[in-house]
Coordinates of C-alpha atoms and ligand atoms in Angstrom, one line a residue:
M1 CA 24.6 -8.9 47.6
A2 CA 26.4 -5.6 47.5
Y3 CA 28.3 -3.5 45.0
K4 CA 32.1 -3.8 44.8
I5 CA 34.7 -1.3 43.5
S6 CA 37.4 -2.8 41.2
D7 CA 41.0 -1.7 40.9
E8 CA 40.0 0.5 38.0
C9 CA 39.0 3.1 40.6
I10 CA 40.9 6.4 40.3
S11 CA 39.7 7.7 43.8
C12 CA 37.8 10.6 42.4
G13 CA 35.2 10.4 45.2
A14 CA 32.2 10.9 43.0
C15 CA 30.5 7.7 44.1
A16 CA 30.8 8.5 47.8
A17 CA 29.0 11.8 47.2
E18 CA 26.1 10.0 45.5
C19 CA 25.6 7.0 47.8
P20 CA 22.3 7.5 49.6
V21 CA 23.4 5.4 52.6
G22 CA 27.0 6.6 53.0
A23 CA 28.4 3.1 52.3
I24 CA 31.4 4.3 50.3
S25 CA 34.7 5.6 51.9
E26 CA 38.2 6.2 50.8
G27 CA 40.4 3.1 51.1
D28 CA 44.0 2.3 50.4
G29 CA 44.5 3.3 46.7
K30 CA 40.8 3.0 45.9
Y31 CA 37.4 3.7 47.3
V32 CA 35.6 0.8 49.1
I33 CA 32.0 -0.1 49.7
D34 CA 30.8 -1.4 53.1
A35 CA 28.8 -4.5 52.0
D36 CA 26.6 -4.5 55.2
T37 CA 25.5 -0.9 54.5
C38 CA 25.1 -1.0 50.7
I39 CA 21.4 -1.3 49.5
D40 CA 22.3 -2.2 45.9
C41 CA 20.8 1.0 44.4
G42 CA 23.4 1.2 41.7
A43 CA 23.9 5.0 42.0
C44 CA 27.7 4.5 42.3
A45 CA 27.9 2.5 39.1
G46 CA 25.9 5.2 37.3
T47 CA 28.2 8.0 38.6
C48 CA 31.7 6.4 38.2
P49 CA 33.7 7.8 35.2
V50 CA 35.6 4.6 34.8
G51 CA 32.9 1.9 35.6
A52 CA 34.7 0.6 38.7
P53 CA 31.6 -0.3 40.8
S54 CA 29.7 -3.4 39.8
A55 CA 27.2 -5.8 41.4
E56 CA 28.9 -9.0 42.7
Ligands
SF4_1 FE1 25.9 3.1 47.8 FE2 24.0 2.3 46.1 FE3 26.6 2.0 45.4 FE4 25.5 0.5 47.3 S1 24.9 0.5 45.1 S2 27.4 1.6 47.5 S3 24.0 1.9 48.3 S4 25.5 4.0 45.7
SF4_2 FE1 36.5 5.3 42.3 FE2 34.6 5.4 40.4 FE3 34.1 6.0 43.0 FE4 35.5 7.7 41.5 S1 33.4 7.2 41.2 S2 36.0 7.0 43.7 S3 36.7 6.2 40.2 S4 34.7 4.0 42.1

């Protein structure tokens, strides 16, 4: 299991700054989560202004 960022993402970068393991990086048009690095802490979901990250 890992969190995923939906197309709602507005590329603000807030989640990347909060991720404790550095799993989030800027992708093409939205931010993306590296599933192998994500530890399912939920910090990104709690930080995102548009609710884009969610557990799969
Ligand atoms: Fe990073 Fe936690 Fe979000 Fe996974 S759930 S991407 S570890 S902030
Ligand atoms: Fe996208 Fe939300 Fe992360 Fe901002 S906090 S980059 S809107 S997923």
